[in-house]
Short mmCIF file of C-alpha atoms in Angstrom, two decimals:
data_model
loop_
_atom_site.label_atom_id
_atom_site.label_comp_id
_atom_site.label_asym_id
_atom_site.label_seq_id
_atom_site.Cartn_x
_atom_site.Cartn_y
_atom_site.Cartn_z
CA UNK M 1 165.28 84.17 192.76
CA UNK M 2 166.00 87.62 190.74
CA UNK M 3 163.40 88.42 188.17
CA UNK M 4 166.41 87.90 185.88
CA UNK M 5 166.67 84.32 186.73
CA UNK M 6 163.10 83.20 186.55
CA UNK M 7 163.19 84.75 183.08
CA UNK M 8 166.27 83.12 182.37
CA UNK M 9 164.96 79.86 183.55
CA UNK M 10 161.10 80.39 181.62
CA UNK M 11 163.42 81.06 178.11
CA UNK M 12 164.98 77.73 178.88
CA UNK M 13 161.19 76.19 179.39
CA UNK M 14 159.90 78.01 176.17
CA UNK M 15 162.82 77.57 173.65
CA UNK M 16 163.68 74.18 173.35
CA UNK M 17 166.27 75.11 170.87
CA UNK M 18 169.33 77.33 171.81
CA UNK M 19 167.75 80.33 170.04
CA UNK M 20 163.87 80.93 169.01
CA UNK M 21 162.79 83.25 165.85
CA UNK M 22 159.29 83.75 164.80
CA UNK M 23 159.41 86.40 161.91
CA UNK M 24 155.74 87.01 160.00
CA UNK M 25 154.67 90.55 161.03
CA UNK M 26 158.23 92.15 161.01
CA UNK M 27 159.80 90.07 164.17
CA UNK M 28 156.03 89.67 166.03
CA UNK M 29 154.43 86.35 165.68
CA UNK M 30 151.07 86.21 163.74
CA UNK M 31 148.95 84.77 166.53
CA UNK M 32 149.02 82.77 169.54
CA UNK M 33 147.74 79.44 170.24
CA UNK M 34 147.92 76.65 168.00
CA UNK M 35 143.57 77.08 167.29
CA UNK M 36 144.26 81.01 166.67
CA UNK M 37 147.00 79.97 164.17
CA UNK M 38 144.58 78.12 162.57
CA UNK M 39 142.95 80.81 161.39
CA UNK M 40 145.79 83.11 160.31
CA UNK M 41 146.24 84.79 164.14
CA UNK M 42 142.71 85.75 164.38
CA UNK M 43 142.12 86.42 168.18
CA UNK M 44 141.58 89.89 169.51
CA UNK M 45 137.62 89.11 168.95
CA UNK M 46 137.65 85.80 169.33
CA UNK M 47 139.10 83.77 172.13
CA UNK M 48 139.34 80.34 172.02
CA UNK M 49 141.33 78.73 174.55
CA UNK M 50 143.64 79.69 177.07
CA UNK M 51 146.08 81.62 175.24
CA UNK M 52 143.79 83.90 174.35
CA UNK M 53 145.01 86.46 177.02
CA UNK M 54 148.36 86.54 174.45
CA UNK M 55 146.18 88.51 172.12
CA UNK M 56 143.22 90.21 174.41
CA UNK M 57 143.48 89.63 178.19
CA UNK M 58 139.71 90.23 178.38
CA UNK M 59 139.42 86.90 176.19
CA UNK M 60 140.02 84.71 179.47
CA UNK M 61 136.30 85.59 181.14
CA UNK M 62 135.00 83.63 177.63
CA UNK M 63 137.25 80.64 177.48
CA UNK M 64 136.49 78.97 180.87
CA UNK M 65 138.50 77.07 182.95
CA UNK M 66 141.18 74.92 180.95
CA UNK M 67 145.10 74.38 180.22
CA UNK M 68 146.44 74.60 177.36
CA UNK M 69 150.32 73.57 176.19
CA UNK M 70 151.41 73.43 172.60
CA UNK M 71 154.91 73.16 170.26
CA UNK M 72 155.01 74.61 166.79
CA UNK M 73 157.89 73.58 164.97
CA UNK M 74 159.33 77.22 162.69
CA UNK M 75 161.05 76.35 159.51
CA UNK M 76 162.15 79.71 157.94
CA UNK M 77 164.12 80.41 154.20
CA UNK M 78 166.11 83.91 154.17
CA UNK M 79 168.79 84.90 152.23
CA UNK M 80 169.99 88.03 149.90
CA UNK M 81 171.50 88.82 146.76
CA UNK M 82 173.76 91.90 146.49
CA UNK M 83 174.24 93.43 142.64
CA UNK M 84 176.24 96.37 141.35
CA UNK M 85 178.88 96.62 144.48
CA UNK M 86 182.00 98.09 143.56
CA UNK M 87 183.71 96.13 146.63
CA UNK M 88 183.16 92.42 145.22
CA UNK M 89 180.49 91.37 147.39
CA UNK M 90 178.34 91.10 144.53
CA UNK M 91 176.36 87.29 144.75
CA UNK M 92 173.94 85.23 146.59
CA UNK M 93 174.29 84.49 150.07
CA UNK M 94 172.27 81.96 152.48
CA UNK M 95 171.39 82.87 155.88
CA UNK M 96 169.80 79.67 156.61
CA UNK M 97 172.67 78.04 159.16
CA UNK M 98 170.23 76.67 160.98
CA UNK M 99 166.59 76.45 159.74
CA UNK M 100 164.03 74.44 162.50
CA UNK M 101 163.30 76.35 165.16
CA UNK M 102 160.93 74.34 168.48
CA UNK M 103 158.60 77.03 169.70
CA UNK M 104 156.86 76.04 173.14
CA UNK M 105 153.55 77.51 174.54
CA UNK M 106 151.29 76.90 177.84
CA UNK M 107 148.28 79.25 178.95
CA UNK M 108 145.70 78.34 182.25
CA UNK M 109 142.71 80.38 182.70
CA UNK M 110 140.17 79.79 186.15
CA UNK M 111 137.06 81.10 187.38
CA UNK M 112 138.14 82.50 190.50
CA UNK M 113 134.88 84.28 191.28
CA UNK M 114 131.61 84.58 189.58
CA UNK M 115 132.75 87.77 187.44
CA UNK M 116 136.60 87.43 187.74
CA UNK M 117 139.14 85.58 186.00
CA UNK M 118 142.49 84.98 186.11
CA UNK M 119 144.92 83.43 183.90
CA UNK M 120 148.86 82.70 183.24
CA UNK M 121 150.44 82.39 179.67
CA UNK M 122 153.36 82.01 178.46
CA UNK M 123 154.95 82.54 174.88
CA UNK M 124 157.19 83.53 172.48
CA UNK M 125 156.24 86.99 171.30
CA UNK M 126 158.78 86.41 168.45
CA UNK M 127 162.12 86.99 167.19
CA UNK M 128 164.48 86.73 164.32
CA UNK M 129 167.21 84.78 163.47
CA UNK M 130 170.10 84.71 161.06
CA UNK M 131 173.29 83.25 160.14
CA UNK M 132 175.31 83.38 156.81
CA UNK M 133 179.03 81.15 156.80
CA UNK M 134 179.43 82.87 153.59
CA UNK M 135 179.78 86.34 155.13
CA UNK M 136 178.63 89.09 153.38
CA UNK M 137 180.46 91.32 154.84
CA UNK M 138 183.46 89.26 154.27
CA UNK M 139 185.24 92.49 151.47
CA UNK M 140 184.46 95.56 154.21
CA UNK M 141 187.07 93.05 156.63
CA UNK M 142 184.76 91.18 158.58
CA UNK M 143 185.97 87.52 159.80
CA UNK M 144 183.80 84.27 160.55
CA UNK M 145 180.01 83.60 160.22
CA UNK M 146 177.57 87.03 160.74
CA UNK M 147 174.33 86.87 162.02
CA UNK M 148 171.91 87.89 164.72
CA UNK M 149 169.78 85.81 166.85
CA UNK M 150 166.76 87.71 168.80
CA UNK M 151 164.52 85.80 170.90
CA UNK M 152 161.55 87.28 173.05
CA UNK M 153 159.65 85.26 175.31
CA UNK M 154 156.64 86.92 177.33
CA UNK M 155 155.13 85.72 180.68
CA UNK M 156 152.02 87.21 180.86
CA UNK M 157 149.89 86.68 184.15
CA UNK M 158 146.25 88.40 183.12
CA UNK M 159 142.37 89.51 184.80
CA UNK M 160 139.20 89.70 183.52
CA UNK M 161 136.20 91.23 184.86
CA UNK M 162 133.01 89.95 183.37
CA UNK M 163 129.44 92.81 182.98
CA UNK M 164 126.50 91.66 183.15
CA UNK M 165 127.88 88.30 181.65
CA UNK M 166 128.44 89.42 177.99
CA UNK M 167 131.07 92.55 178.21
CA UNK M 168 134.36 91.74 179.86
CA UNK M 169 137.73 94.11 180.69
CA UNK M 170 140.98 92.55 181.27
CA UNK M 171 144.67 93.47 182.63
CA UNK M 172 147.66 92.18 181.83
CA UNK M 173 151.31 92.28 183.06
CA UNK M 174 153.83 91.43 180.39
CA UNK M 175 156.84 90.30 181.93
CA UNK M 176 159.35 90.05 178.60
CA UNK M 177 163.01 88.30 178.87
CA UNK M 178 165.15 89.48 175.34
CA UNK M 179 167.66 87.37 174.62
CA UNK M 180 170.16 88.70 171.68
CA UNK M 181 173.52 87.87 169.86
CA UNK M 182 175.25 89.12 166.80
CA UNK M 183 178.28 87.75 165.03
CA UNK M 184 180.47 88.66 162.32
CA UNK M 185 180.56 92.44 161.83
CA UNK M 186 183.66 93.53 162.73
CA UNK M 187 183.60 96.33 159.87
CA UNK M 188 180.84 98.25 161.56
CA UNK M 189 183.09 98.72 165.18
CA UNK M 190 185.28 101.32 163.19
CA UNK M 191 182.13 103.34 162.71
CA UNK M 192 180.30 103.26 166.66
CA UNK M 193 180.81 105.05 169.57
CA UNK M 194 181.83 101.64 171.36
CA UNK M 195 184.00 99.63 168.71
CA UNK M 196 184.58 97.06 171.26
CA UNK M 197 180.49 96.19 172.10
CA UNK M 198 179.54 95.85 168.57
CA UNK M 199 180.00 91.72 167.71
CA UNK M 200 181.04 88.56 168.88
CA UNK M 201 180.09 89.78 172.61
CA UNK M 202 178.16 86.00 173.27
CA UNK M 203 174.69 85.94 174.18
CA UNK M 204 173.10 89.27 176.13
CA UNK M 205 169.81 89.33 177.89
CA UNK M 206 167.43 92.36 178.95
CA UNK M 207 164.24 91.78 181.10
CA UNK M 208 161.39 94.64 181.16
CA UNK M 209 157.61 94.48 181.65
CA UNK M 210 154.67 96.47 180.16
CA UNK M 211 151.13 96.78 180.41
CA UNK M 212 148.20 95.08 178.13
CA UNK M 213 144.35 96.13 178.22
CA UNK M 214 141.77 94.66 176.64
CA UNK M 215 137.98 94.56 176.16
CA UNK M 216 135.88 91.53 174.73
CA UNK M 217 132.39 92.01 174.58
CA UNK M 218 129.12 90.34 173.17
CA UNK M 219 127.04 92.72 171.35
CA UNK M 220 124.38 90.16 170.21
CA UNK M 221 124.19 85.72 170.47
CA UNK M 222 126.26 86.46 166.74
CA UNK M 223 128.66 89.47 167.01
CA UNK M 224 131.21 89.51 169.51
CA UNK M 225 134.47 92.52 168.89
CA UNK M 226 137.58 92.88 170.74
CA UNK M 227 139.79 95.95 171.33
CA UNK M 228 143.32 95.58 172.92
CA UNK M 229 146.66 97.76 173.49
CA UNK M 230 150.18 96.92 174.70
CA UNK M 231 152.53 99.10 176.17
CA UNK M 232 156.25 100.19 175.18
CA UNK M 233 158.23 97.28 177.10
CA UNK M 234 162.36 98.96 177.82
CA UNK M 235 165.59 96.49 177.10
CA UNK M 236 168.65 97.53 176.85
CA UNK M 237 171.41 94.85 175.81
CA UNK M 238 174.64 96.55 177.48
CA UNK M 239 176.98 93.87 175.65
CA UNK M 240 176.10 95.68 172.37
CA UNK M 241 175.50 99.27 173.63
CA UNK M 242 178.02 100.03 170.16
CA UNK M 243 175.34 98.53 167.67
CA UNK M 244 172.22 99.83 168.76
CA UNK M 245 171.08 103.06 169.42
CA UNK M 246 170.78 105.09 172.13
CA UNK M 247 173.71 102.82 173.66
CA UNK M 248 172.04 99.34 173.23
CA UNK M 249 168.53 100.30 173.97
CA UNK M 250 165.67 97.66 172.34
CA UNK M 251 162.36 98.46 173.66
CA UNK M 252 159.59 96.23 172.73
CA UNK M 253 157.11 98.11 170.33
CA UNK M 254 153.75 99.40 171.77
CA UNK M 255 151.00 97.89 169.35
CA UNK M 256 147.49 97.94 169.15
CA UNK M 257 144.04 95.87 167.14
CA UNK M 258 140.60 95.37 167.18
CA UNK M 259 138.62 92.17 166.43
CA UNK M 260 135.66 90.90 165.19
CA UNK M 261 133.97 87.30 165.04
CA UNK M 262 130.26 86.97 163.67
CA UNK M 263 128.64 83.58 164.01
CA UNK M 264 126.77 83.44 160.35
CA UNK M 265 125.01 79.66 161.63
CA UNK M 266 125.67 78.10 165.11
CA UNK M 267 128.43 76.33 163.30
CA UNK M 268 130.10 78.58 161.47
CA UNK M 269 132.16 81.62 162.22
CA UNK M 270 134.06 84.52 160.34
CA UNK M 271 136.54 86.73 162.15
CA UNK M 272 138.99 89.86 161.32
CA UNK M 273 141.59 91.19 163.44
CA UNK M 274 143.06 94.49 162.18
CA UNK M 275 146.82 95.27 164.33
CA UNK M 276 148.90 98.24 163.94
CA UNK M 277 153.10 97.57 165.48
CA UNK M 278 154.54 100.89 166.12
CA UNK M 279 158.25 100.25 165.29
CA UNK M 280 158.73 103.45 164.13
CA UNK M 281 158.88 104.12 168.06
CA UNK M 282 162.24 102.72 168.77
CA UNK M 283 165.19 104.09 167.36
CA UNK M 284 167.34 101.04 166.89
CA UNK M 285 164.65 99.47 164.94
CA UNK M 286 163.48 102.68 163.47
CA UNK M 287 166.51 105.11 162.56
CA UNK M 288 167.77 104.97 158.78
CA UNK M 289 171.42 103.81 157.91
CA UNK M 290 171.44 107.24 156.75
CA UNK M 291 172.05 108.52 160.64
CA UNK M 292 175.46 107.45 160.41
CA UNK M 293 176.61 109.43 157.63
CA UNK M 294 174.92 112.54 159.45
CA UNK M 295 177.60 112.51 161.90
CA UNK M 296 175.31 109.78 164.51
CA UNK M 297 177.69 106.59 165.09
CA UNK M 298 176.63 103.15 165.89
CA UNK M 299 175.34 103.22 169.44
CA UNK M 300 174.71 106.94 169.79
CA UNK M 301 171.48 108.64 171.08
CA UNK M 302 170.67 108.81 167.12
CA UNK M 303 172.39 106.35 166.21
CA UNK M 304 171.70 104.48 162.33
CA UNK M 305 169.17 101.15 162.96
CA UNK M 306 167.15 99.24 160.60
CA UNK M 307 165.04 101.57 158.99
CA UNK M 308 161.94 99.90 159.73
CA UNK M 309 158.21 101.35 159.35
CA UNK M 310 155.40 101.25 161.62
CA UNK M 311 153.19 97.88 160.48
CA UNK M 312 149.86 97.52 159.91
CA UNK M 313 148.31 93.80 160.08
CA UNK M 314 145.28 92.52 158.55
CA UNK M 315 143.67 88.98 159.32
CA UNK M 316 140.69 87.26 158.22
CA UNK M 317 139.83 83.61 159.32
CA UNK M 318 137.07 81.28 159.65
CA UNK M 319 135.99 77.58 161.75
CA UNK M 320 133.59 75.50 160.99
CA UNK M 321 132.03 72.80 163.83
CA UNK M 322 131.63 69.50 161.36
CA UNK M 323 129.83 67.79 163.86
CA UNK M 324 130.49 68.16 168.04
CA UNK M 325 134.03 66.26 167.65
CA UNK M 326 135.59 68.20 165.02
CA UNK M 327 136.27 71.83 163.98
CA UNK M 328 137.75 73.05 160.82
CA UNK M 329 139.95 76.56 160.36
CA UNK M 330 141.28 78.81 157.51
CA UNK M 331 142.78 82.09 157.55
CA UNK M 332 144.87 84.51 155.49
CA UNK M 333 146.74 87.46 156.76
CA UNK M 334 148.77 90.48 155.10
CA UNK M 335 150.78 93.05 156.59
CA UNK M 336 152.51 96.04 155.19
CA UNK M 337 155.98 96.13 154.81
CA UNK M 338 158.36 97.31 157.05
CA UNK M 339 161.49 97.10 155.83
CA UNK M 340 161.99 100.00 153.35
CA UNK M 341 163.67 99.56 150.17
CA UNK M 342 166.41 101.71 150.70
CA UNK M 343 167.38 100.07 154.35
CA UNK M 344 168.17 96.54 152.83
CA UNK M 345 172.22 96.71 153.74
CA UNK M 346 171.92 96.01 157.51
CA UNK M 347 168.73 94.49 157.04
CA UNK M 348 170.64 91.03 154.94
CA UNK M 349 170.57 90.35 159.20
CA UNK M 350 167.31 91.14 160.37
CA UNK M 351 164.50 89.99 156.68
CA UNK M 352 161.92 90.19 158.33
CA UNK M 353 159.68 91.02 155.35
CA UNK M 354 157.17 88.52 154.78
CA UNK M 355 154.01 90.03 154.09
CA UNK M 356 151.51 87.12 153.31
CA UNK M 357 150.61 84.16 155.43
CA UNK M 358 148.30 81.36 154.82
CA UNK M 359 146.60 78.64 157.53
CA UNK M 360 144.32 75.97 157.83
CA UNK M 361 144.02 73.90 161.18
CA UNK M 362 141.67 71.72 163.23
CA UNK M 363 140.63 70.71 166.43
CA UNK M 364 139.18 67.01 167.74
CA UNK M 365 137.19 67.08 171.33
CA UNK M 366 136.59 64.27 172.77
CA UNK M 367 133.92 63.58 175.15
CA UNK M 368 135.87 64.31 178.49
CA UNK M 369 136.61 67.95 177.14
CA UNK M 370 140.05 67.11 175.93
CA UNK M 371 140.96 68.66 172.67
CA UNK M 372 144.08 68.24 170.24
CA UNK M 373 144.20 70.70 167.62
CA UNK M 374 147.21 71.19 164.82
CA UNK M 375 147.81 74.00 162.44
CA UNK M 376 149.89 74.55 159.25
CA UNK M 377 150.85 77.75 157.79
CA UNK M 378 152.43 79.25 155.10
CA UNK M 379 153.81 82.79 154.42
CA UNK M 380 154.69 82.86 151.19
CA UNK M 381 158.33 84.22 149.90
CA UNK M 382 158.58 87.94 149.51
CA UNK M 383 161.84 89.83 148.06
CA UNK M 384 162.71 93.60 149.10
CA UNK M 385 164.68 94.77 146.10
CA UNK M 386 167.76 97.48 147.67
CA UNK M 387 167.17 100.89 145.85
CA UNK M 388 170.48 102.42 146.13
CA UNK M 389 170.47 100.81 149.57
CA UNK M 390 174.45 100.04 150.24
CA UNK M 391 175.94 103.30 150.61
CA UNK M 392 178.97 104.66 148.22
CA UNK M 393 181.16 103.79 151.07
CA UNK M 394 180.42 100.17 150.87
CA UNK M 395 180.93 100.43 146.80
CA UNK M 396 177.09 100.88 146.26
CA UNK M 397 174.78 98.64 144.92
CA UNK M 398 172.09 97.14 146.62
CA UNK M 399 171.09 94.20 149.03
CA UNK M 400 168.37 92.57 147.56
CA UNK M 401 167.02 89.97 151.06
CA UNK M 402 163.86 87.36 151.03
CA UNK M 403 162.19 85.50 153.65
CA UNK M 404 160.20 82.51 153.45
CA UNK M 405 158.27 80.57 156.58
CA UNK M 406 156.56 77.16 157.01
CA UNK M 407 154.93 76.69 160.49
CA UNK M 408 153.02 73.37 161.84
CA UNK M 409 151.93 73.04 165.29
CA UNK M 410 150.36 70.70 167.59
CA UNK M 411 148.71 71.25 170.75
CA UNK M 412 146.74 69.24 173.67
CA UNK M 413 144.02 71.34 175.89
CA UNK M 414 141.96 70.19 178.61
CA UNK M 415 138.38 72.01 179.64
CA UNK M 416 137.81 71.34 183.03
#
């Protein structure tokens, strides 16, 4: 089989709906692993099961030999207002045609000799998802439902070399399928270089691969820290090479962290991850709308995108053994913005501005090793106010777009 295909086939596996979105730190996920998401994504310091490679490959030589598979179930509110347009667009609009989203995960790690380890996971790295059936686009000429759907699903087969039993280095492949569709913007064709691969082209997909490094180690019994970096990973969806830049390109973002978990008693543990998303580093997520009124069309090398902002991501958790059955989480998380203030016209499709996120979770082992954990989460409803953000030739205004998430997940894991 094609690497195409398997990808095509693991989507299938991983999205048990007919489109995935996980939107929390722009269009990344927060964390990985239903005992991470406890604790508000912590991980890059702190590994905890076998999806820990997701967020530091080196994680795997401290987890031991287990499986892991889990389901979160994504319930996400986004909408926009638009006020002052000249056009009559002017009114709230829901982008919530469908709103529960089944998000699949499965990790293995294994000893496979007395310093190396070796591990498989696979995951949604996220994704965004809209649809409005009142169109706002509707005045500029556009015709049915718009919307986007972007789904990203990562296979990630990972090794870990273990020093002297208390530093470890790992290497990851990510192997990344892309999976995108957009509806409903007919007005935006008469403005690309290729008016006939800018909507309504059906589903396109893009496969691509990068590289992820990682280090764990154990400085003392109490302090263990984490650093980690993922590479650029290329897409290109050719069905839309007239909406995004650079003729369709949509390259993954590189993106970087460190972590830190500090046992304070044998029980209890506090932990920080700090991650910085460089989406400033592709141009279709990157370039302002302000491009195409410099004479740079939809689709061209310098083509317009959604003027987003390289992210920064704090997270701060904590788990506390009760007794040698049960463990309790909690964890908050900001991140900075990304969507800037004056990029809120094409962003009513892509809202991705959440900035706050709260967890709590837990985790029952019984005495044959096998654990169930469940999360909830939280990230609370934040507004980007347009400022001046839907240009004169759209009859001004502004696009004023929200976002809104509840998450719960479940998940079984097996130490063996």
């Amino acid at each position: 089989m094609s690497l195409r295909r398997i990808a095509r086939a693991l989507l299938a596996v991983t999205l048990t709906t007919p489109a995935g979105a996980w939107a929390t730190n722009g269009y990344f996920s927060n964390g990985y692993g239903i005992s991470s998401q406890g604790m508000a994504g912590v991980g890059i310091g702190l590994p905890q099961d076998s999806l820990a490679a997701a967020a530091n490959p080196a994680g795997i030589a401290f987890v031991g030999n287990r499986v892991d598979g889990d389901i979160s179930l994504f319930f996400p509110k986004r909408g926009t207002d638009v006020t002052g347009n000249g056009f009559g667009v002017n009114g709230n609009y829901d982008g919530n045609n469908r709103s529960v989203f089944a998000i699949p995960e499965f990790g293995v790690t294994y000893r496979v000799l007395p310093d190396i380890y070796a591990g498989l996971a696979l995951y949604a790295n996220g994704g965004l998802d809209t649809g409005y059936a009142n169109n706002p686009y509707r005045a500029f000429g556009a015709t049915g439902s718009a919307g986007v759907d972007l789904a990203q699903v990562f296979l990630s087969p990972t090794i870990a070399y273990k020093l002297f039993d208390r530093h470890a280095f790992g290497l990851g492949l990510n192997f990344a399928y892309q999976r995108f569709t957009a509806s409903g913007l007919q007005p935006f064709a008469r403005m690309s270089v290729a008016p006939d691969n800018v909507t309504d082209k059906g589903a396109d997909s893009t496969v691509g691969v990068g590289v992820h490094l990682g280090y764990t180690g154990q400085i003392t019994p109490a302090l263990t820290i984490g650093v980690t970096w993922a590479s650029k990973i290329h897409g290109r969806f050719d069905k839309y090479r007239g909406l995004f830049a650079d003729g369709g390109s949509f390259d993954i973002p590189e993106n970087f962290g460190v972590g830190i978990s500090y046992k304070v008693t044998p029980a209890w543990t506090v932990a920080a991850d700090f991650q910085r998303i460089l989406y400033g580093g592709v141009n279709s997520i990157a370039n302002p709308l302000a491009n195409l009124f410099a004479g740079n069309p939809l689709g061209s090398a310098n083509g317009p995108g959604f003027g987003w902002r390289n992210t920064n991501v704090i997270k701060v958790g904590t788990s506390y053994e009760f007794n040698s059955h049960l463990t309790l989480r909690a964890g908050y998380s900001h991140s900075t913005q990304p969507v800037a203030s004056t990029e809120t016209f094409l962003n009513i499709l892509a809202p991705g501005v959440v900035q706050d996120q709260a967890t709590i979770g837990a985790t029952w082992t019984t005495d044959s090793k096998t654990s169930i954990s469940v999360f909830y989460g939280h990230a609370f409803r934040k507004t980007v106010n347009g400022a001046n953000s839907i240009p004169a030739a759209f009859g001004g205004g502004n696009a004023n777009v929200r976002l809104a998430e509840d998450t719960a997940g479940v998940s079984i894991g097996k130490q063996f």
